[in-house]
Amino acid sequence: MSTRTVPHHLMLIGGEPVDSHRRMHLFDPGDERLIATVAQGDASHVDTAVATAKAAFECGTWSRATTQHRAAVMRRIATAAHHASDDLIELEMACNGATIRLATGLHIGYALSHFNYFADLAETYAWQRPAQVQTFPVLSQSVVHREPIGVVGAITPWNFPLLLTIWKIGPALAAGNCVVVKPDEHTPLSILEFARIAERNGLPPGVLNVVPGDGPEVGARLASHPDVDKIAFTGSTAVGREIMRLASGTVKQVTLELGGKGPSIVLDDADLELAVDGVLYGCFAYSGQICESGTRALVPATMHDEFVERLVARAATIVVGPTRDWETDLGPVIDATQHARILSYIDGARAAGAAVAHGGHAITGGDFDKGFWLAPTILTGVANDMTIAREEVFGPVLVVIPYDGDEQAIAIANDSDYGLAASIWTSDNARGLAMAERIQAGSVWINDAHQINCRAPFGGYKRSGIGRELGPDALDAYTEVKTIHLDLSGGRAAKPYDVLLGNADNGDTSNDFGHAG
Ligand code: NAD
């Protein structure tokens, strides 16, 4: 296919557009149309970008700027990005198959407001916290400083390309770090555009660099680079493990946001109208390609048949169709590999004894002949030890698991390698809150799903990750901690140096270790 008619995008290193002799081809998952090419970086581009970021950090224009200055520049960038939001929405959905409703509200709507939140956080964060005055062994005062770490590497996935990158560059930039981003191979366009907007609106060159490329080449070089001081990753648990291994060589700081297999627990007192829609929304939004999706519906055995019947009836109203149509509820999945992988999970579940209550197949014919289309799928007859209940499918597949009593619901919910998010559906808030305390997950939503509050931490228990993004302490993970210790003892006589140097001439041992009064 000719690539001459589609736009070609360049990397951004040190404020300069950079081309490469290799190109990545980007396709619309809805119709497999080639939409753009992008310069494909390699390890040498990572080296250049890291050196540029390091130089920018050391020169201090950004890293030692006042927090008020950083906040003001970040707000200017957010405003300019807001003006460009139609372009950003288009760039994002062209590559990742999000529907226009989803891309407008969640992908770009969240991303820009979250960037603004990090600008505000730069001003309210406790950059210096005094410790309690110490009297033993000598009078002294310590102050704990939070400082930027240096060069941050950010490796991000395709499902929310800009949002999940902003969860990293937002706190990184607010703290004064310089950043090299490695976006996913499918979706580098929105972050490239955002970085160009940032440059035009006051971010010094070299502070934010974007190097598209393959994970095992560009991502791996970034994760292992000796001059990268921290690596922030969102993606699969398998790659997260590899990132940890690569980062261990230089003992760099690591935060990981990984996969999930969220339970959606329907209690016997749930408002069924809400719970049915909520469970479907929690699983099928964005074709199940959200890490914190509720993909295991846990339903009281006594209500199982009625609940499944209502789920199926409602799922039948979900409109699968072109992503740019405002009437469309569900778009395609990301690519052919993922399409085949999801279908093979469904086949495997069937072979293991699950029944297809709804969907269970690819959608083909007419408008669906091109692209990667799947019917939203509901499986029953699933036990929690089946592969379909244990592994992350990352597609529109909901399994329904019956339970007897709240204790069993909690046990099944927690019987998972993952622990990212959970939903509880109940008409009794106290009961929901009590159950939430016993769920092993970083986020528990009572009577809701997919609620991301940028003012509260987000992240996973167990194999869903390490560390938290968002919330008032989001900058902690992008800062080094320095304790500055100020002696207030008044001179040599008060010091306990005698533990090394023997008694001082004045014979006063009252401040020696072990003799303190
Ligand atoms: P992925 O792990 O395949 O890829 C993520 C990123 O890692 C991409 O940029 C990729 O190029 C890079 N990468 C791949 N191999 C690498 C290597 N060897 N070294 C360094 N980098 C490498 O994940 P994906 O398919 O893009 O995204 C889906 C996964 O992400 C799902 O498991 C999902 O649950 C998870 N996810 C988690 C969150 C969260 O916040 N916890 C959010 C979104 C997605």
Coordinates of C-alpha atoms and ligand atoms in Angstrom, one line a residue:
M1 CA 0.0 0.0 0.0
S2 CA 1.3 3.5 -0.8
T3 CA 2.2 5.5 2.2
R4 CA 2.6 8.8 0.2
T5 CA -1.0 10.1 0.9
V6 CA -1.0 9.8 4.7
P7 CA 0.7 12.2 7.1
H8 CA 4.1 11.3 8.4
H9 CA 4.9 12.2 12.0
L10 CA 8.4 12.7 13.5
M11 CA 9.8 12.0 16.9
L12 CA 10.4 14.9 19.3
I13 CA 13.9 15.1 20.8
G14 CA 15.3 18.2 22.4
G15 CA 12.5 20.3 21.0
E16 CA 13.4 19.2 17.4
P17 CA 11.4 17.0 15.1
V18 CA 13.6 13.9 14.3
D19 CA 13.1 11.5 11.4
S20 CA 14.4 7.9 11.1
H21 CA 15.2 5.6 8.2
R22 CA 12.5 3.2 9.6
R23 CA 8.7 3.9 9.7
M24 CA 5.9 2.5 11.7
H25 CA 2.5 2.2 10.0
L26 CA -0.6 3.1 12.0
F27 CA -4.0 1.7 11.1
D28 CA -7.5 2.4 12.1
P29 CA -8.7 -0.8 13.9
G30 CA -12.3 -0.1 12.6
D31 CA -11.4 -0.5 8.9
E32 CA -7.7 -1.3 8.8
R33 CA -7.1 1.9 6.8
L34 CA -3.6 3.2 6.9
I35 CA -3.9 6.6 8.7
A36 CA -0.3 7.7 9.2
T37 CA 3.3 6.8 9.4
V38 CA 5.6 7.7 12.2
A39 CA 9.4 7.8 12.5
Q40 CA 10.5 4.6 14.3
G41 CA 13.1 5.2 16.9
D42 CA 15.8 2.8 18.0
A43 CA 18.2 2.5 20.9
S44 CA 20.4 5.3 19.6
H45 CA 17.4 7.6 19.6
V46 CA 16.7 6.7 23.2
D47 CA 20.4 7.4 24.0
T48 CA 20.1 10.9 22.4
A49 CA 16.8 11.6 24.0
V50 CA 18.1 10.6 27.5
A51 CA 21.3 12.7 27.0
T52 CA 19.1 15.6 26.0
A53 CA 16.8 15.2 29.0
K54 CA 19.8 14.9 31.3
A55 CA 21.3 18.1 30.0
A56 CA 18.0 19.9 30.3
F57 CA 17.7 18.7 33.8
E58 CA 21.2 19.7 34.8
C59 CA 20.8 23.2 33.3
G60 CA 18.0 23.8 35.7
T61 CA 15.7 26.0 33.6
W62 CA 12.9 23.6 34.5
S63 CA 14.2 21.5 37.4
R64 CA 15.1 24.5 39.5
A65 CA 12.3 26.8 38.4
T66 CA 9.9 27.8 41.1
T67 CA 6.9 25.6 41.5
Q68 CA 4.7 28.6 40.7
H69 CA 6.5 28.9 37.3
R70 CA 6.1 25.2 36.6
A71 CA 2.4 25.3 37.5
A72 CA 1.8 28.4 35.3
V73 CA 3.5 26.8 32.3
M74 CA 1.6 23.5 32.8
R75 CA -1.7 25.5 33.0
R76 CA -0.8 27.3 29.8
I77 CA -0.2 23.9 28.1
A78 CA -3.5 22.5 29.4
T79 CA -5.4 25.5 28.0
A80 CA -3.7 25.2 24.6
A81 CA -4.3 21.5 24.5
H82 CA -7.9 22.1 25.4
H83 CA -8.2 24.4 22.3
A84 CA -6.7 21.6 20.3
S85 CA -8.9 18.9 21.8
D86 CA -10.8 18.1 18.6
D87 CA -7.5 17.3 16.9
L88 CA -6.3 15.2 19.9
I89 CA -9.6 13.3 20.0
E90 CA -9.2 12.5 16.3
L91 CA -5.6 11.5 16.6
E92 CA -6.4 9.2 19.5
M93 CA -9.5 7.5 18.1
A94 CA -8.0 7.0 14.7
C95 CA -5.4 4.7 16.2
N96 CA -7.1 2.9 19.1
G97 CA -10.7 2.3 18.0
A98 CA -12.3 4.3 20.8
T99 CA -15.8 5.6 20.0
I100 CA -16.2 9.3 19.7
R101 CA -18.2 9.4 22.9
L102 CA -15.5 7.5 24.8
A103 CA -12.6 9.5 23.3
T104 CA -14.2 12.8 24.0
G105 CA -15.2 12.0 27.6
L106 CA -12.7 9.6 29.0
H107 CA -9.6 9.7 26.7
I108 CA -9.2 13.4 26.2
G109 CA -11.6 14.9 28.7
Y110 CA -9.9 13.1 31.6
A111 CA -6.4 13.6 30.2
L112 CA -6.5 17.4 30.0
S113 CA -8.3 17.9 33.3
H114 CA -5.9 15.6 35.0
F115 CA -2.9 17.6 33.6
N116 CA -4.5 20.7 35.2
Y117 CA -4.8 18.8 38.5
F118 CA -1.0 18.1 38.4
A119 CA -0.3 21.8 37.7
D120 CA -2.3 22.7 40.9
L121 CA -0.5 19.9 42.8
A122 CA 2.8 21.5 42.0
E123 CA 1.7 24.5 44.1
T124 CA 0.0 22.7 47.0
Y125 CA 2.5 19.7 47.4
A126 CA 4.6 19.8 50.6
W127 CA 8.0 20.3 49.0
Q128 CA 9.5 20.7 52.5
R129 CA 8.2 19.1 55.7
P130 CA 9.9 19.9 59.0
A131 CA 10.5 16.8 61.2
Q132 CA 10.0 17.1 65.0
V133 CA 12.9 18.9 66.8
Q134 CA 15.3 16.3 68.1
T135 CA 16.9 16.6 71.5
F136 CA 19.0 13.4 71.7
P137 CA 21.9 13.0 71.2
V138 CA 22.0 16.8 70.5
L139 CA 19.5 19.5 69.9
S140 CA 18.9 19.6 66.1
Q141 CA 16.2 20.3 63.5
S142 CA 15.7 18.2 60.4
V143 CA 13.8 19.3 57.3
V144 CA 12.7 16.8 54.7
H145 CA 13.0 18.1 51.1
R146 CA 11.4 16.6 48.1
E147 CA 13.4 17.1 44.9
P148 CA 13.0 16.0 41.3
I149 CA 14.7 12.7 40.6
G150 CA 16.3 13.6 37.2
V151 CA 15.4 11.8 34.0
V152 CA 12.1 9.8 34.0
G153 CA 11.3 7.2 31.4
A154 CA 7.6 6.6 30.7
I155 CA 6.4 3.5 28.8
T156 CA 2.7 3.5 28.0
P157 CA 0.0 1.3 26.4
W158 CA -2.4 1.9 23.6
N159 CA -5.7 1.9 25.3
F160 CA -5.6 5.4 26.9
P161 CA -2.5 6.7 25.2
L162 CA -2.6 10.3 26.3
L163 CA -4.4 9.9 29.6
L164 CA -2.0 7.2 30.9
T165 CA 1.0 9.2 29.7
I166 CA -0.3 12.3 31.5
W167 CA -0.6 10.3 34.7
K168 CA 3.2 10.1 34.4
I169 CA 4.4 13.3 32.7
G170 CA 2.0 15.3 34.8
P171 CA 3.6 14.6 38.2
A172 CA 7.0 14.2 36.6
L173 CA 7.0 17.7 35.1
A174 CA 5.3 19.2 38.2
A175 CA 8.2 18.0 40.3
G176 CA 10.8 19.4 37.8
N177 CA 11.9 16.2 36.2
C178 CA 12.8 15.8 32.5
V179 CA 11.0 13.0 30.6
V180 CA 11.5 10.5 27.7
V181 CA 8.2 8.9 26.6
K182 CA 8.0 5.6 24.7
P183 CA 4.4 5.4 23.5
D184 CA 2.8 2.2 22.3
E185 CA 3.5 1.2 18.7
H186 CA -0.2 1.6 17.8
T187 CA -0.8 5.0 19.3
P188 CA 2.1 7.5 19.4
L189 CA 0.2 10.4 17.7
S190 CA -1.7 12.1 20.5
I191 CA 1.3 12.3 22.8
L192 CA 3.5 13.6 20.0
E193 CA 0.9 16.3 19.4
F194 CA 0.7 17.1 23.1
A195 CA 4.5 17.4 23.4
R196 CA 4.6 19.8 20.4
I197 CA 1.8 21.9 22.1
A198 CA 3.9 21.8 25.3
E199 CA 7.0 23.1 23.5
R200 CA 5.0 25.9 21.9
N201 CA 3.6 27.0 25.3
G202 CA 6.7 27.4 27.4
L203 CA 8.1 24.0 28.2
P204 CA 11.9 24.3 27.6
P205 CA 13.4 22.0 24.9
G206 CA 14.6 18.7 26.1
V207 CA 12.2 18.6 29.1
L208 CA 9.7 16.4 27.3
N209 CA 10.9 14.0 24.6
V210 CA 8.9 11.4 22.7
V211 CA 10.6 8.4 21.0
P212 CA 8.1 6.0 19.3
G213 CA 9.4 2.5 18.6
D214 CA 9.2 -1.2 19.5
G215 CA 8.9 -2.2 23.1
P216 CA 11.7 -4.8 23.2
E217 CA 14.0 -2.3 21.5
V218 CA 13.1 1.3 22.5
G219 CA 11.2 0.4 25.7
A220 CA 13.9 -2.0 26.9
R221 CA 16.7 0.5 26.3
L222 CA 14.8 3.2 28.2
A223 CA 14.1 0.8 31.1
S224 CA 17.7 -0.3 31.4
H225 CA 19.4 3.1 30.5
P226 CA 22.0 4.1 33.2
D227 CA 21.0 7.7 33.0
V228 CA 17.3 7.1 33.4
D229 CA 16.6 7.6 37.1
K230 CA 13.0 6.4 37.3
I231 CA 10.8 4.3 35.0
A232 CA 7.0 4.6 35.0
F233 CA 5.2 1.8 33.2
T234 CA 1.6 1.0 32.3
G235 CA 0.9 -2.2 30.5
S236 CA 0.6 -6.0 30.9
T237 CA 1.9 -7.8 33.9
A238 CA 4.2 -9.9 31.7
V239 CA 6.0 -6.8 30.3
G240 CA 5.9 -5.1 33.8
R241 CA 7.9 -8.0 35.1
E242 CA 10.5 -7.5 32.3
I243 CA 10.6 -3.8 33.1
M244 CA 11.4 -4.5 36.7
R245 CA 14.2 -6.9 35.6
L246 CA 15.7 -4.3 33.2
A247 CA 15.5 -1.5 35.8
S248 CA 17.2 -3.6 38.5
G249 CA 20.6 -3.3 36.7
T250 CA 20.9 0.3 37.7
V251 CA 18.5 0.1 40.7
K252 CA 16.2 2.8 39.3
Q253 CA 12.9 3.6 40.9
V254 CA 10.0 1.8 39.3
T255 CA 6.2 2.3 39.3
L256 CA 4.0 -0.3 37.5
E257 CA 0.3 -0.1 36.6
L258 CA -0.5 -3.6 35.3
G259 CA -3.4 -5.9 34.4
G260 CA -6.6 -6.7 36.2
K261 CA -9.5 -9.3 36.5
G262 CA -11.9 -7.2 38.4
P263 CA -14.9 -8.7 40.3
S264 CA -18.3 -7.0 40.0
I265 CA -20.1 -8.2 43.1
V266 CA -23.9 -8.0 42.9
L267 CA -25.4 -8.4 46.4
D268 CA -28.8 -9.8 47.0
D269 CA -30.2 -6.3 47.9
A270 CA -28.9 -4.6 44.8
D271 CA -31.0 -2.2 42.7
L272 CA -31.2 -4.6 39.7
E273 CA -31.8 -1.9 37.1
L274 CA -28.7 -0.1 38.2
A275 CA -26.6 -3.3 38.7
V276 CA -27.4 -4.8 35.3
D277 CA -26.4 -1.6 33.5
G278 CA -23.5 -1.0 35.8
V279 CA -22.1 -4.6 35.3
L280 CA -22.4 -4.2 31.5
Y281 CA -20.8 -0.7 31.6
G282 CA -18.1 -2.0 33.9
C283 CA -17.1 -4.8 31.6
F284 CA -18.0 -3.7 28.0
A285 CA -17.0 0.0 27.9
Y286 CA -14.3 0.3 25.3
S287 CA -14.8 -3.4 24.4
G288 CA -13.4 -4.5 27.8
Q289 CA -10.0 -3.0 26.9
I290 CA -9.7 -1.2 30.3
C291 CA -7.3 -2.6 32.9
E292 CA -9.8 -2.0 35.7
S293 CA -12.8 -3.5 34.0
G294 CA -15.1 -5.7 36.0
T295 CA -14.9 -8.8 34.0
R296 CA -16.1 -11.3 36.6
A297 CA -19.8 -10.8 37.6
L298 CA -20.4 -12.5 41.0
V299 CA -24.1 -13.0 41.4
P300 CA -26.1 -14.7 44.2
A301 CA -27.0 -18.2 43.1
T302 CA -30.6 -17.6 44.0
M303 CA -30.7 -14.6 41.5
H304 CA -28.4 -16.1 38.9
D305 CA -31.0 -16.9 36.2
E306 CA -33.0 -13.7 36.5
F307 CA -29.8 -11.6 36.5
V308 CA -28.4 -13.3 33.4
E309 CA -31.7 -13.0 31.6
R310 CA -31.7 -9.2 32.3
L311 CA -28.0 -8.9 31.4
V312 CA -28.6 -10.6 28.0
A313 CA -31.7 -8.5 27.2
R314 CA -29.8 -5.3 27.9
A315 CA -26.6 -6.4 26.2
A316 CA -28.7 -7.0 23.0
T317 CA -29.3 -3.2 22.9
I318 CA -25.6 -2.4 22.7
V319 CA -24.9 -0.9 19.3
V320 CA -21.6 -2.0 17.7
G321 CA -20.6 0.2 14.9
P322 CA -18.4 2.9 13.4
T323 CA -16.4 4.8 16.0
R324 CA -17.2 8.3 14.6
D325 CA -20.9 7.8 14.9
W326 CA -22.3 9.3 18.0
E327 CA -25.0 6.5 18.2
T328 CA -22.3 3.8 18.4
D329 CA -21.9 2.2 21.9
L330 CA -19.0 -0.2 21.1
G331 CA -16.1 0.0 18.5
P332 CA -13.6 -2.6 17.4
V333 CA -10.8 -4.2 19.4
I334 CA -7.3 -3.0 18.8
D335 CA -5.8 -5.4 16.2
A336 CA -5.9 -8.8 14.6
T337 CA -3.7 -10.4 17.2
Q338 CA -5.9 -9.3 20.0
H339 CA -9.0 -10.2 18.0
A340 CA -7.8 -13.8 17.6
R341 CA -6.6 -14.0 21.2
I342 CA -10.0 -13.0 22.6
L343 CA -11.8 -15.5 20.3
S344 CA -9.4 -18.2 21.4
Y345 CA -10.2 -17.4 25.1
I346 CA -13.9 -17.8 24.3
D347 CA -13.3 -21.1 22.5
G348 CA -11.2 -22.3 25.5
A349 CA -13.9 -21.4 27.9
R350 CA -16.5 -23.3 25.9
A351 CA -14.3 -26.3 25.8
A352 CA -13.9 -26.1 29.6
G353 CA -17.7 -26.2 30.0
A354 CA -18.8 -22.5 29.9
A355 CA -22.0 -21.7 28.0
V356 CA -22.4 -18.6 25.7
A357 CA -25.4 -16.7 27.0
H358 CA -24.8 -13.8 24.5
G359 CA -22.4 -13.1 21.7
G360 CA -19.3 -15.3 21.6
H361 CA -18.4 -14.6 18.0
A362 CA -16.7 -12.1 15.6
I363 CA -18.9 -9.7 13.8
T364 CA -18.4 -9.8 10.0
G365 CA -20.2 -8.8 6.8
G366 CA -20.9 -5.4 5.3
D367 CA -19.3 -2.6 7.3
F368 CA -17.6 -5.2 9.5
D369 CA -15.6 -7.0 6.8
K370 CA -12.6 -4.9 7.6
G371 CA -11.5 -4.2 11.1
F372 CA -11.5 -6.2 14.3
W373 CA -15.1 -6.6 15.5
L374 CA -16.4 -8.8 18.3
A375 CA -19.9 -9.2 19.7
P376 CA -20.1 -8.4 23.5
T377 CA -20.0 -11.8 25.1
I378 CA -21.6 -13.1 28.3
L379 CA -20.4 -16.6 29.5
T380 CA -22.2 -18.6 32.2
G381 CA -21.3 -21.9 33.8
V382 CA -17.9 -20.5 34.7
A383 CA -16.0 -21.4 37.9
N384 CA -13.4 -19.1 39.3
D385 CA -10.6 -21.6 38.7
M386 CA -11.2 -21.7 34.9
T387 CA -8.7 -19.9 32.7
I388 CA -11.4 -17.5 31.5
A389 CA -11.9 -16.3 35.1
R390 CA -8.2 -16.1 36.0
E391 CA -6.5 -14.5 33.0
E392 CA -6.9 -11.0 31.6
V393 CA -8.7 -11.3 28.3
F394 CA -8.7 -7.5 27.5
G395 CA -11.8 -7.8 25.3
P396 CA -15.6 -7.6 25.6
V397 CA -16.0 -10.9 27.6
L398 CA -18.0 -11.0 30.9
V399 CA -18.1 -14.2 32.9
V400 CA -21.0 -14.8 35.4
I401 CA -20.0 -16.7 38.6
P402 CA -22.7 -17.7 41.1
Y403 CA -22.0 -17.5 44.8
D404 CA -23.7 -18.5 48.1
G405 CA -23.5 -15.8 50.8
D406 CA -21.3 -12.7 51.2
E407 CA -18.3 -14.6 52.6
Q408 CA -18.1 -16.7 49.5
A409 CA -18.5 -13.6 47.3
I410 CA -15.5 -12.0 49.1
A411 CA -13.4 -15.2 48.8
I412 CA -14.1 -15.5 45.1
A413 CA -13.4 -11.8 44.5
N414 CA -10.1 -12.1 46.3
D415 CA -9.1 -15.4 44.7
S416 CA -7.2 -13.8 41.8
D417 CA -3.6 -12.9 41.0
Y418 CA -4.8 -9.4 40.3
G419 CA -6.1 -6.7 42.5
L420 CA -6.7 -3.5 40.6
A421 CA -10.4 -2.7 41.0
A422 CA -13.8 -4.1 42.1
S423 CA -17.4 -3.0 42.1
I424 CA -20.1 -3.8 44.7
W425 CA -23.7 -3.4 43.9
T426 CA -26.0 -3.0 46.9
S427 CA -28.8 -0.8 48.2
D428 CA -27.2 -0.8 51.7
N429 CA -24.2 1.6 51.8
A430 CA -23.0 0.2 55.2
R431 CA -23.0 -3.3 53.9
G432 CA -21.1 -2.2 50.8
L433 CA -18.5 -0.2 52.8
A434 CA -18.0 -3.2 55.1
M435 CA -17.4 -5.5 52.2
A436 CA -15.1 -3.0 50.4
E437 CA -12.7 -3.1 53.4
R438 CA -12.2 -6.9 52.8
I439 CA -11.6 -6.7 49.0
Q440 CA -8.0 -6.9 47.9
A441 CA -8.0 -4.1 45.3
G442 CA -6.6 -0.7 44.9
S443 CA -10.0 0.8 44.0
V444 CA -13.4 -0.4 45.1
W445 CA -16.5 1.3 43.7
I446 CA -19.8 0.9 45.5
N447 CA -22.7 1.2 43.0
D448 CA -20.4 2.3 40.2
A449 CA -17.7 1.3 37.8
H450 CA -14.8 3.0 36.0
Q451 CA -14.8 5.9 38.4
I452 CA -11.4 7.6 38.2
N453 CA -11.0 10.5 40.6
C454 CA -7.7 12.3 40.0
R455 CA -7.8 13.5 43.6
A456 CA -7.5 9.9 44.9
P457 CA -4.8 7.3 44.3
F458 CA -5.1 4.7 41.6
G459 CA -3.1 1.5 41.4
G460 CA -3.1 -2.2 42.1
Y461 CA -2.6 -4.9 44.8
K462 CA -0.8 -8.1 44.0
R463 CA 0.2 -8.5 40.3
S464 CA -1.7 -5.4 39.3
G465 CA 1.2 -3.3 40.1
I466 CA 3.5 -1.4 42.3
G467 CA 2.9 2.2 43.5
R468 CA 0.0 4.6 42.9
E469 CA -0.7 7.2 40.4
L470 CA -3.0 10.2 40.9
G471 CA -4.1 11.7 44.3
P472 CA -2.5 14.4 46.5
D473 CA 0.7 12.3 46.9
A474 CA 1.2 11.5 43.2
L475 CA 4.4 13.5 43.2
D476 CA 6.0 11.3 45.9
A477 CA 6.9 8.7 43.2
Y478 CA 8.6 11.4 41.1
T479 CA 10.7 12.9 43.8
E480 CA 13.8 12.0 45.7
V481 CA 13.7 12.5 49.5
K482 CA 16.5 14.5 51.2
T483 CA 16.8 15.1 54.9
I484 CA 18.7 18.2 55.8
H485 CA 19.9 18.2 59.3
L486 CA 20.7 21.5 61.1
D487 CA 22.7 21.3 64.3
L488 CA 21.3 23.5 67.1
S489 CA 23.5 22.3 70.0
G490 CA 25.6 25.4 70.3
G491 CA 29.1 24.0 69.8
R492 CA 31.7 21.2 70.5
A493 CA 30.9 20.8 74.2
A494 CA 27.4 19.5 73.6
K495 CA 28.5 16.9 71.1
P496 CA 28.7 13.2 71.7
Y497 CA 32.0 12.8 69.7
D498 CA 33.5 11.2 72.8
V499 CA 32.2 7.8 71.5
L500 CA 35.1 8.1 69.1
L501 CA 37.5 10.6 70.5
G502 CA 37.4 9.8 74.2
N503 CA 36.3 12.2 76.9
A504 CA 36.8 15.8 76.1
D505 CA 39.2 17.7 78.5
N506 CA 36.3 19.2 80.4
G507 CA 35.4 15.7 81.6
D508 CA 31.7 16.3 80.9
T509 CA 30.3 13.0 79.6
S510 CA 26.7 13.9 79.9
N511 CA 26.2 13.9 76.1
D512 CA 28.0 10.7 75.4
F513 CA 25.8 8.0 73.9
G514 CA 24.6 5.8 76.7
H515 CA 24.9 8.7 79.3
A516 CA 22.2 11.0 78.0
G517 CA 20.1 12.5 80.7
Ligands
NAD1 P1 2.0 -4.2 26.8 O1 2.5 -4.6 28.1 O2 2.1 -5.2 25.7 O3 2.7 -2.9 26.2 C1 2.8 -1.7 27.0 C2 4.0 -0.9 26.6 O4 5.2 -1.7 26.9 C3 4.1 -0.6 25.1 O5 4.5 0.7 24.9 C4 5.1 -1.6 24.6 O6 5.7 -1.2 23.4 C5 6.0 -1.7 25.7 N1 6.8 -2.9 25.8 C6 6.5 -4.2 25.3 N2 7.5 -5.0 25.5 C7 8.5 -4.4 26.1 C8 9.8 -4.7 26.6 N3 10.3 -5.9 26.4 N4 10.5 -3.8 27.2 C9 10.0 -2.5 27.4 N5 8.8 -2.1 26.9 C10 8.1 -3.0 26.3 O7 0.5 -3.8 27.1 P2 -0.6 -3.3 26.0 O8 -1.1 -4.5 25.3 O9 -0.1 -2.1 25.3 O10 -1.8 -2.9 27.1 C11 -2.6 -3.7 27.6 C12 -2.2 -4.1 29.0 O11 -2.0 -2.9 29.8 C13 -3.2 -4.9 29.8 O12 -2.6 -5.9 30.5 C14 -3.9 -3.8 30.7 O13 -4.5 -4.4 31.8 C15 -2.7 -3.0 31.0 N6 -3.1 -1.7 31.5 C16 -3.0 -1.3 32.8 C17 -3.4 -0.1 33.2 C18 -3.3 0.3 34.7 O14 -3.4 1.4 35.0 N7 -3.1 -0.7 35.6 C19 -4.0 0.8 32.4 C20 -4.1 0.4 31.0 C21 -3.6 -0.8 30.6

